Amino acid sequence: MTRSLEGKVAVITGAGSGIGRGCARRLAEDKAAIAVWDLNPDGAAETVSLIESEGGKAIAITADCADKAAIKAAADETRAKLGPVSILVNNAGIAPFTAFTDIEDDEFDKVIRINLRGPWLVTKELVGDMLAAKWGRIINITSSSTQTGSPMQSHYVASKGGLFGLTKALALELGKTGITVNLIPPGSIDTPMLRGAPIDGDAYGATLPVGRLGKVEDIAAACAFLASEEASYFTGQTMSVNGGRYMGSA
Ligand code: NAD
């Protein structure tokens, strides 16, 4: 069975940085055409030029992946330039650190809007392409904090926990359609988000069972498997790429 994604079109949200960029480069290496959706035009353009310099095909689209009209416009542009979408990586997210008692309603709403409502809207916009093709891969990037909890991040953990629930519900609902829906809850991965967090990343990485922070390539490898034909019997599952930070129950 081939691992090639030749002929497939992948949308990766938040692919202008970190994990999304890593997944975009890896899926492009596997021959998918990539639509890089990101709020940040410079980051998106940089990802596209990296992919092109590596021999892949990609387009950059500036979009707020939590805004319904922007999502529709991004989907239309993607279909017009690359064709119908068969792989979706819901990766865009924000991760503020705020004490529970200091989180104002607006901050809570913003986190839920981007981390949960966004993936729900993007999936709703794109799933029709996958239903028509009787083939699809939806990969949701959550967080190991849904497995362990994380202080100062009650809104973030709640949003990612919601995405966990959405993943399972959709995996059941879409089970017989040829579309799989899975999630990756990353551990601590060396990205601008992690480096901006109020923790000493390197010191923390050294305490992990594997003794280091994760790399975006660690997540990208899992993403590539979940996107592949070989993963067709794998749905509703959690692929915990976390250096042993959390070992789930059997
Ligand atoms: P990052 O900050 O490096 O990249 C996130 C990207 O998402 C940025 O390019 C940003 O512009 C984009 N983005 C944010 N809001 C957006 C929106 N509304 N619309 C479009 N694009 C938007 O972060 P990262 O570390 O690569 O994180 C990627 C995902 O992985 C996030 O969902 C994050 O919660 C999750 N995650 C990261 C870690 C980690 O250790 N880095 C751990 C667990 C989970």
Short mmCIF file of N, CA, C and O and ligand atoms in Angstrom, two decimals, residues 14 16-20 37-40 63-66 91-95 114 141-144 156 160 186-189 191-194, ligand 1:
data_model
loop_
_atom_site.label_atom_id
_atom_site.label_comp_id
_atom_site.label_asym_id
_atom_site.label_seq_id
_atom_site.Cartn_x
_atom_site.Cartn_y
_atom_site.Cartn_z
N GLY A 14 -3.60 27.39 10.63
CA GLY A 14 -2.49 27.81 11.50
C GLY A 14 -1.15 27.26 11.02
O GLY A 14 -0.24 27.06 11.83
N GLY A 16 1.08 28.70 9.36
CA GLY A 16 2.11 29.72 9.18
C GLY A 16 3.17 29.70 10.27
O GLY A 16 4.05 30.57 10.31
N SER A 17 3.14 28.70 11.15
CA SER A 17 4.10 28.63 12.25
C SER A 17 4.10 27.20 12.80
O SER A 17 3.23 26.39 12.46
N GLY A 18 5.10 26.92 13.62
CA GLY A 18 5.13 25.75 14.50
C GLY A 18 4.63 24.42 13.94
O GLY A 18 5.07 23.94 12.89
N ILE A 19 3.73 23.82 14.70
CA ILE A 19 3.25 22.47 14.39
C ILE A 19 2.55 22.43 13.03
O ILE A 19 2.74 21.51 12.23
N GLY A 20 1.72 23.44 12.76
CA GLY A 20 1.02 23.47 11.47
C GLY A 20 1.99 23.50 10.31
O GLY A 20 1.81 22.80 9.31
N TRP A 37 -3.61 27.87 5.64
CA TRP A 37 -4.54 28.91 6.11
C TRP A 37 -3.99 29.47 7.41
O TRP A 37 -3.74 28.72 8.36
N ASP A 38 -3.82 30.79 7.47
CA ASP A 38 -3.32 31.38 8.71
C ASP A 38 -3.74 32.85 8.77
O ASP A 38 -3.89 33.51 7.74
N LEU A 39 -3.90 33.34 9.98
CA LEU A 39 -4.17 34.77 10.21
C LEU A 39 -2.99 35.61 9.77
O LEU A 39 -3.16 36.76 9.39
N ASN A 40 -1.81 35.04 9.90
CA ASN A 40 -0.57 35.79 9.68
C ASN A 40 -0.08 35.57 8.24
O ASN A 40 0.42 34.50 7.90
N ALA A 63 -6.50 33.97 6.53
CA ALA A 63 -7.88 33.83 6.99
C ALA A 63 -7.93 33.67 8.50
O ALA A 63 -7.05 33.02 9.09
N ASP A 64 -8.97 34.24 9.09
CA ASP A 64 -9.28 33.96 10.48
C ASP A 64 -10.08 32.67 10.48
O ASP A 64 -11.25 32.65 10.04
N CYS A 65 -9.48 31.60 10.95
CA CYS A 65 -10.11 30.28 10.86
C CYS A 65 -11.21 30.08 11.90
O CYS A 65 -11.63 28.95 12.16
N ALA A 66 -11.67 31.15 12.49
CA ALA A 66 -12.83 31.08 13.38
C ALA A 66 -13.96 31.96 12.85
O ALA A 66 -14.99 32.09 13.52
N ASN A 91 -5.53 22.83 13.24
CA ASN A 91 -4.36 23.07 14.09
C ASN A 91 -4.32 24.47 14.70
O ASN A 91 -3.77 24.66 15.78
N ALA A 92 -4.91 25.46 14.03
CA ALA A 92 -4.82 26.85 14.54
C ALA A 92 -5.34 26.91 15.97
O ALA A 92 -6.37 26.32 16.30
N GLY A 93 -4.62 27.62 16.80
CA GLY A 93 -5.06 27.74 18.19
C GLY A 93 -4.29 28.81 18.93
O GLY A 93 -3.24 29.27 18.47
N ILE A 94 -4.84 29.19 20.06
CA ILE A 94 -4.14 30.11 20.97
C ILE A 94 -4.17 29.48 22.36
O ILE A 94 -5.06 28.69 22.68
N ALA A 95 -3.16 29.85 23.17
CA ALA A 95 -3.01 29.19 24.47
C ALA A 95 -2.59 30.18 25.55
O ALA A 95 -1.47 30.12 26.06
N ILE A 114 -11.73 30.40 18.87
CA ILE A 114 -10.64 29.99 17.98
C ILE A 114 -10.35 28.48 18.08
O ILE A 114 -10.17 27.80 17.07
N ILE A 141 -5.84 18.82 16.22
CA ILE A 141 -4.71 19.00 17.14
C ILE A 141 -5.28 19.56 18.45
O ILE A 141 -5.76 20.69 18.50
N THR A 142 -5.24 18.72 19.48
CA THR A 142 -5.77 19.17 20.78
C THR A 142 -4.58 19.51 21.68
O THR A 142 -3.76 20.34 21.31
N SER A 143 -4.46 18.88 22.83
CA SER A 143 -3.35 19.18 23.73
C SER A 143 -3.29 18.10 24.80
O SER A 143 -4.33 17.62 25.27
N SER A 144 -2.07 17.74 25.20
CA SER A 144 -1.94 16.77 26.30
C SER A 144 -2.50 17.33 27.60
O SER A 144 -2.75 16.58 28.55
N TYR A 156 -8.39 27.21 28.03
CA TYR A 156 -7.69 26.48 26.96
C TYR A 156 -8.00 24.98 27.05
O TYR A 156 -8.35 24.34 26.06
N LYS A 160 -9.96 22.60 24.26
CA LYS A 160 -9.36 21.42 23.64
C LYS A 160 -10.12 20.15 24.04
O LYS A 160 -10.20 19.20 23.27
N PRO A 186 -0.66 17.06 21.38
CA PRO A 186 0.79 17.16 21.54
C PRO A 186 1.18 17.37 23.01
O PRO A 186 0.46 18.02 23.77
N GLY A 187 2.36 16.84 23.34
CA GLY A 187 2.98 17.22 24.61
C GLY A 187 3.61 18.59 24.41
O GLY A 187 3.04 19.44 23.73
N SER A 188 4.78 18.82 24.99
CA SER A 188 5.41 20.14 24.87
C SER A 188 6.33 20.14 23.65
O SER A 188 7.36 19.47 23.63
N ILE A 189 5.91 20.90 22.64
CA ILE A 189 6.61 20.91 21.35
C ILE A 189 7.29 22.26 21.17
O ILE A 189 6.68 23.31 21.43
N THR A 191 7.99 25.27 19.73
CA THR A 191 7.41 26.18 18.74
C THR A 191 7.38 27.58 19.35
O THR A 191 7.56 27.74 20.56
N PRO A 192 7.07 28.60 18.54
CA PRO A 192 6.92 29.95 19.10
C PRO A 192 5.89 30.00 20.23
O PRO A 192 6.07 30.74 21.21
N MET A 193 4.83 29.19 20.13
CA MET A 193 3.84 29.19 21.21
C MET A 193 4.47 28.73 22.53
O MET A 193 4.31 29.36 23.57
N LEU A 194 5.22 27.64 22.47
CA LEU A 194 5.83 27.12 23.69
C LEU A 194 6.86 28.10 24.24
O LEU A 194 6.94 28.35 25.44
P1 NAD B 1 2.18 28.67 17.07
O1 NAD B 1 1.73 29.86 17.86
O2 NAD B 1 3.61 28.50 16.74
O3 NAD B 1 1.32 28.60 15.73
C1 NAD B 1 -0.06 28.79 15.73
C2 NAD B 1 -0.46 29.38 14.39
O4 NAD B 1 -1.88 29.52 14.40
C3 NAD B 1 0.12 30.78 14.14
O5 NAD B 1 0.69 30.85 12.84
C4 NAD B 1 -1.10 31.70 14.25
O6 NAD B 1 -1.02 32.84 13.40
C5 NAD B 1 -2.21 30.77 13.83
N1 NAD B 1 -3.53 31.19 14.30
C6 NAD B 1 -3.90 31.52 15.55
N2 NAD B 1 -5.19 31.89 15.57
C7 NAD B 1 -5.65 31.78 14.30
C8 NAD B 1 -6.90 32.01 13.69
N3 NAD B 1 -7.95 32.46 14.37
N4 NAD B 1 -7.00 31.79 12.37
C9 NAD B 1 -5.94 31.38 11.65
N5 NAD B 1 -4.73 31.14 12.17
C10 NAD B 1 -4.59 31.34 13.50
O7 NAD B 1 1.65 27.42 17.92
P2 NAD B 1 1.97 25.86 17.87
O8 NAD B 1 2.75 25.54 19.06
O9 NAD B 1 2.45 25.45 16.54
O10 NAD B 1 0.51 25.29 18.13
C11 NAD B 1 -0.29 24.71 17.12
C12 NAD B 1 -1.42 23.95 17.79
O11 NAD B 1 -0.89 22.94 18.64
C13 NAD B 1 -2.32 24.84 18.66
O12 NAD B 1 -3.67 24.45 18.49
C14 NAD B 1 -1.85 24.51 20.05
O13 NAD B 1 -2.85 24.69 21.02
C15 NAD B 1 -1.46 23.05 19.92
N6 NAD B 1 -0.51 22.60 20.94
C16 NAD B 1 0.76 23.07 20.96
C17 NAD B 1 1.63 22.60 21.94
C18 NAD B 1 3.07 23.03 22.01
O14 NAD B 1 3.77 22.61 22.95
N7 NAD B 1 3.57 23.83 21.09
C19 NAD B 1 1.19 21.68 22.90
C20 NAD B 1 -0.13 21.25 22.86
C21 NAD B 1 -0.97 21.71 21.87
#
